[in-house]
Short mmCIF file of C-alpha atoms and ligand atoms in Angstrom, two decimals:
data_model
loop_
_atom_site.label_atom_id
_atom_site.label_comp_id
_atom_site.label_asym_id
_atom_site.label_seq_id
_atom_site.Cartn_x
_atom_site.Cartn_y
_atom_site.Cartn_z
CA MET A 734 56.83 66.99 10.99
CA ALA A 735 56.04 63.29 12.10
CA ILE A 736 53.54 62.03 14.48
CA PHE A 737 53.67 59.30 17.19
CA GLU A 738 50.38 57.94 18.80
CA VAL A 739 50.41 57.34 22.69
CA ASP A 740 47.18 55.99 24.04
CA GLY A 741 45.07 57.45 21.27
CA THR A 742 46.78 60.67 21.50
CA ARG A 743 48.76 62.24 18.51
CA ILE A 744 52.06 63.63 19.65
CA ALA A 745 53.78 65.82 16.85
CA TYR A 746 57.61 66.01 16.61
CA ASP A 747 60.52 66.78 14.60
CA ARG A 748 63.52 64.87 14.34
CA PHE A 749 66.78 66.03 12.97
CA ALA A 750 70.01 64.22 11.91
CA ASP A 751 68.75 60.70 13.07
CA ASP A 752 72.19 59.62 11.61
CA ALA A 753 74.14 61.61 13.81
CA PRO A 754 76.44 59.35 15.76
CA SER A 755 76.37 61.47 19.07
CA HIS A 756 73.79 61.81 21.88
CA ALA A 757 70.38 62.25 21.14
CA VAL A 758 69.10 65.70 22.48
CA VAL A 759 65.36 65.98 23.28
CA LEU A 760 64.11 69.92 23.29
CA LEU A 761 61.18 70.29 25.76
CA HIS A 762 59.50 73.61 25.28
CA ALA A 763 57.73 76.37 27.45
CA PHE A 764 54.04 77.20 27.95
CA PRO A 765 52.08 78.07 26.03
CA LEU A 766 54.29 77.79 23.09
CA SER A 767 55.44 74.86 20.65
CA ARG A 768 58.43 73.04 19.51
CA LEU A 769 58.62 76.04 16.75
CA MET A 770 60.28 77.96 19.74
CA TRP A 771 63.42 75.68 19.28
CA GLU A 772 64.05 76.85 15.57
CA PRO A 773 67.06 78.85 16.56
CA GLN A 774 68.45 75.91 18.24
CA THR A 775 67.76 73.17 15.89
CA GLU A 776 69.04 75.29 12.92
CA ASP A 777 72.46 75.63 14.77
CA LEU A 778 72.80 72.30 16.54
CA ARG A 779 71.45 69.71 14.23
CA GLY A 780 74.54 69.29 12.25
CA VAL A 781 76.29 67.61 15.12
CA TRP A 782 73.63 66.14 17.60
CA GLN A 783 70.51 64.28 16.84
CA LEU A 784 67.55 66.35 17.80
CA ILE A 785 64.06 65.23 18.72
CA VAL A 786 61.54 68.22 19.28
CA PRO A 787 58.27 67.17 20.44
CA ASP A 788 55.03 69.54 20.94
CA MET A 789 53.60 68.47 24.33
CA ARG A 790 49.97 67.48 24.23
CA GLY A 791 47.69 70.50 24.04
CA HIS A 792 50.57 72.34 22.08
CA GLY A 793 51.39 72.90 18.69
CA ALA A 794 50.32 70.21 16.32
CA SER A 795 49.53 67.79 19.09
CA ASP A 796 46.28 66.52 20.46
CA VAL A 797 44.81 67.82 23.65
CA ALA A 798 43.50 64.68 25.69
CA SER A 799 42.27 65.84 29.03
CA GLU A 800 41.20 68.34 31.45
CA ALA A 801 44.52 68.58 33.24
CA THR A 802 47.74 67.39 31.80
CA THR A 803 50.21 66.68 34.37
CA MET A 804 54.09 66.91 34.01
CA GLU A 805 54.17 63.30 34.61
CA ARG A 806 51.82 62.70 31.89
CA MET A 807 53.99 64.88 29.36
CA ALA A 808 57.05 63.21 30.55
CA ASP A 809 55.40 59.60 29.68
CA ASP A 810 54.47 60.80 26.44
CA VAL A 811 58.30 62.07 25.74
CA HIS A 812 59.63 58.63 27.33
CA ALA A 813 57.22 56.69 25.04
CA LEU A 814 58.60 58.62 21.94
CA VAL A 815 61.91 58.19 22.94
CA GLU A 816 61.45 54.47 23.16
CA SER A 817 59.60 54.19 19.88
CA LEU A 818 62.77 55.81 18.30
CA GLY A 819 65.27 53.61 20.14
CA VAL A 820 67.38 56.54 21.14
CA ALA A 821 67.58 56.12 25.02
CA PRO A 822 69.35 57.32 27.29
CA VAL A 823 68.72 61.20 26.07
CA VAL A 824 69.92 64.44 26.87
CA LEU A 825 66.89 66.48 27.95
CA VAL A 826 66.79 70.24 27.55
CA GLY A 827 64.03 71.98 29.15
CA LEU A 828 62.97 75.47 29.24
CA SER A 829 60.54 76.54 32.00
CA MET A 830 57.34 74.10 31.62
CA GLY A 831 60.06 71.87 29.60
CA GLY A 832 62.21 71.95 32.80
CA TYR A 833 59.06 70.76 34.94
CA VAL A 834 58.73 67.97 32.50
CA ALA A 835 62.43 67.31 32.57
CA LEU A 836 62.37 66.93 36.25
CA ALA A 837 59.36 64.67 36.18
CA TYR A 838 61.26 62.49 33.50
CA THR A 839 64.27 62.38 35.51
CA ARG A 840 62.40 61.29 38.67
CA LYS A 841 60.50 58.60 36.62
CA TYR A 842 63.21 57.28 34.65
CA PRO A 843 66.41 58.17 36.33
CA GLY A 844 68.77 55.51 34.27
CA GLU A 845 67.40 56.88 31.27
CA VAL A 846 68.91 60.57 31.38
CA LYS A 847 72.31 61.28 30.10
CA ALA A 848 72.70 64.87 30.83
CA LEU A 849 70.39 67.90 31.71
CA VAL A 850 69.87 71.51 30.52
CA LEU A 851 67.52 73.09 32.88
CA ALA A 852 66.91 76.68 31.44
CA ASP A 853 64.53 79.50 32.89
CA THR A 854 62.98 76.82 35.45
CA ARG A 855 62.57 75.88 38.96
CA ALA A 856 62.05 72.68 41.00
CA THR A 857 59.68 74.01 43.46
CA ALA A 858 55.74 73.61 43.19
CA ASP A 859 53.22 76.53 42.79
CA SER A 860 52.56 78.90 45.73
CA GLU A 861 48.86 79.10 46.56
CA GLU A 862 48.73 82.35 44.92
CA ALA A 863 50.36 81.28 41.73
CA ARG A 864 47.89 78.41 41.65
CA ALA A 865 44.92 80.64 42.40
CA GLY A 866 46.14 82.73 39.27
CA ARG A 867 46.39 79.78 37.00
CA TYR A 868 42.51 78.74 37.75
CA ALA A 869 41.50 82.18 37.28
CA LEU A 870 43.38 82.42 33.77
CA ILE A 871 41.61 79.04 32.81
CA GLU A 872 38.26 80.81 33.26
CA GLU A 873 39.39 83.80 31.32
CA VAL A 874 40.75 81.73 28.47
CA ALA A 875 37.47 80.03 28.38
CA ALA A 876 35.71 83.31 28.16
CA THR A 877 37.97 85.12 25.68
CA GLY A 878 40.42 82.80 24.11
CA PRO A 879 44.27 82.56 24.08
CA SER A 880 44.88 86.15 23.37
CA VAL A 881 44.44 87.16 26.89
CA VAL A 882 47.36 84.79 27.76
CA ALA A 883 49.34 86.50 25.14
CA GLU A 884 48.55 89.98 26.71
CA LYS A 885 49.47 88.86 30.25
CA MET A 886 52.34 86.74 29.52
CA LEU A 887 54.32 88.52 26.76
CA PRO A 888 55.73 91.36 29.06
CA LYS A 889 57.20 88.62 31.33
CA LEU A 890 58.40 86.11 28.62
CA LEU A 891 60.40 88.89 26.85
CA SER A 892 62.64 91.86 28.11
CA ALA A 893 61.33 95.22 27.53
CA LYS A 894 64.31 95.94 25.25
CA ALA A 895 63.38 92.73 23.06
CA ILE A 896 59.75 94.01 23.14
CA GLU A 897 61.00 97.41 21.98
CA THR A 898 63.58 96.31 19.48
CA LYS A 899 62.59 92.57 18.04
CA PRO A 900 58.91 93.21 16.84
CA GLU A 901 59.44 90.02 14.62
CA LEU A 902 60.34 88.01 17.68
CA VAL A 903 57.29 89.46 19.72
CA VAL A 904 54.86 88.46 16.48
CA ALA A 905 56.52 85.00 16.61
CA VAL A 906 55.86 84.31 20.20
CA ARG A 907 52.41 85.94 20.12
CA ARG A 908 51.52 83.81 17.10
CA MET A 909 52.63 80.55 18.92
CA ILE A 910 50.39 81.48 21.99
CA GLU A 911 47.44 82.52 20.01
CA THR A 912 47.41 79.47 18.04
CA THR A 913 47.62 77.11 21.07
CA SER A 914 43.82 75.72 21.71
CA PRO A 915 42.02 77.03 24.72
CA ALA A 916 41.55 73.24 25.92
CA GLY A 917 45.43 72.92 25.51
CA ILE A 918 46.19 76.03 27.47
CA ALA A 919 43.65 75.19 30.00
CA ALA A 920 45.02 71.69 30.54
CA SER A 921 48.52 72.56 30.89
CA LEU A 922 47.64 75.36 33.40
CA ALA A 923 45.70 72.69 35.56
CA GLY A 924 48.76 70.33 35.14
CA MET A 925 51.23 73.02 36.14
CA ALA A 926 49.13 74.27 39.18
CA GLU A 927 49.04 70.64 40.60
CA ARG A 928 52.47 69.80 39.78
CA ALA A 929 54.76 68.31 42.66
CA ASP A 930 57.71 69.91 44.28
CA SER A 931 60.69 68.24 42.63
CA THR A 932 63.29 69.53 45.28
CA ASP A 933 63.84 66.43 46.74
CA VAL A 934 64.87 64.84 43.21
CA LEU A 935 67.38 67.33 42.79
CA PRO A 936 70.34 65.71 45.09
CA THR A 937 69.81 62.30 43.29
CA ILE A 938 70.50 63.93 39.87
CA MET A 939 74.16 62.53 39.09
CA VAL A 940 74.44 63.28 35.52
CA PRO A 941 76.11 66.51 34.03
CA THR A 942 73.45 69.40 34.56
CA LEU A 943 73.89 72.80 32.79
CA VAL A 944 71.45 75.23 34.46
CA LEU A 945 70.86 78.57 32.34
CA VAL A 946 68.77 81.68 33.28
CA GLY A 947 68.26 84.93 31.73
CA SER A 948 69.27 87.67 34.20
CA GLU A 949 66.00 89.44 33.73
CA ASP A 950 63.72 86.40 34.03
CA ALA A 951 60.83 87.48 36.23
CA VAL A 952 58.94 84.25 35.85
CA THR A 953 61.67 81.84 37.31
CA PRO A 954 64.25 84.33 38.45
CA GLU A 955 67.86 83.78 38.94
CA SER A 956 67.41 82.88 42.41
CA ASP A 957 65.30 79.71 41.43
CA ALA A 958 68.33 78.87 39.11
CA ARG A 959 70.90 79.26 41.75
CA ALA A 960 68.86 76.90 44.03
CA LEU A 961 68.93 74.28 41.31
CA ALA A 962 72.51 74.44 40.61
CA GLU A 963 73.12 74.46 44.35
CA ALA A 964 71.06 71.31 44.96
CA ILE A 965 72.11 69.09 41.92
CA PRO A 966 75.80 67.78 42.67
CA ASN A 967 77.11 68.02 39.26
CA ALA A 968 75.57 71.20 38.14
CA ARG A 969 76.87 74.46 36.49
CA LEU A 970 75.09 77.66 36.43
CA GLU A 971 75.32 80.18 33.65
CA VAL A 972 73.42 83.51 33.70
CA ILE A 973 72.59 85.15 30.00
CA GLU A 974 72.76 88.68 30.76
CA GLU A 975 70.06 91.33 29.54
CA VAL A 976 67.48 88.71 28.38
CA ALA A 977 63.96 87.49 30.32
CA HIS A 978 62.43 84.27 30.35
CA LEU A 979 62.67 83.01 26.81
CA SER A 980 66.36 83.25 26.93
CA ASN A 981 66.89 80.93 24.02
CA LEU A 982 64.82 83.15 21.61
CA GLU A 983 66.44 86.63 23.18
CA ASN A 984 69.91 85.59 22.73
CA PRO A 985 70.21 82.38 20.78
CA GLY A 986 73.82 83.11 19.92
CA GLU A 987 74.78 82.56 23.67
CA PHE A 988 72.11 80.12 24.56
CA ASN A 989 73.51 77.97 21.83
CA ARG A 990 77.09 78.48 22.55
CA LEU A 991 76.66 77.28 26.07
CA VAL A 992 74.58 74.34 25.12
CA LYS A 993 77.12 73.42 22.37
CA GLU A 994 80.02 73.73 24.87
CA PHE A 995 78.11 71.62 27.37
CA LEU A 996 77.34 68.81 24.67
CA THR A 997 80.67 68.78 23.18
CA ASN A 998 82.15 68.20 26.96
CA LEU A 999 79.69 65.40 27.33
CA ASP A 1000 80.64 63.88 23.88
CA ALA A 1001 84.45 63.97 24.98
CA LYS A 1002 83.53 62.26 28.50
CA THR A 1003 81.64 59.54 26.99
CA GLU A 1004 84.20 58.71 23.98
C1 MLT B 419 56.47 78.72 30.83
O1 MLT B 419 57.17 79.58 30.50
O2 MLT B 419 56.50 77.51 30.50
C2 MLT B 419 55.77 78.92 32.07
O3 MLT B 419 55.63 80.41 32.00
C3 MLT B 419 55.82 78.37 33.14
C4 MLT B 419 55.25 78.84 34.35
O4 MLT B 419 53.99 79.16 34.14
O5 MLT B 419 55.46 78.36 35.65
#
């Protein structure tokens, strides 16, 4: 793990295969997880592509810096990191909150994105009800700590089948949630509650885009993924069957196969 400092805030990240000749690929994690959720991808992809895997501020080993961390702030952190490593333009792979950050990045730095993988995410802002739910959860986390988030979110992050048959995966996801600081959880909840609608950005995205979704994703369902793929001119949608929101963890084999195929085609196009 390495540390990068931006405006006095320490951002932790992993970098794999910095000598790989092909694209730099940045993996952006979901809420309230950390860069560790990408382990099944880094193990498989690191031999071919350079991978940069940050902990968003407030998550993993990065600092928490403010009461609300906007998606733009996270995008700026990632951009500053990419600049400091001298690897722009990059391929952004974002899952859920990571997808919100990828869209914010694309809006702010459109010429610096080579391709996008948007997994289990959406472009729309929160409904009033969802926003109220996030603020209620901020209160609960302040009162009882992150385990309340694990209790509420685990049944939505993973399918019933995974919860029943993959106890080690449940333990790993729970650990990531429970080791996230209450302040970090609150900052990201507030940032997601206030995030802008990114629907207007979608028709302006001209880079190759892969949209992935688990067929049982109840947090950002297939209809959200379909809307992304229909609005982005150069996008392809792939549904990963029988998995829920954390599709990269529930079926890493299929997730990695689709991402590798996408990146390989990208290599061929830019050769
Ligand atoms: C995530 O997985 O990043 C979150 O569930 C996204 C959200 O709460 O909107």
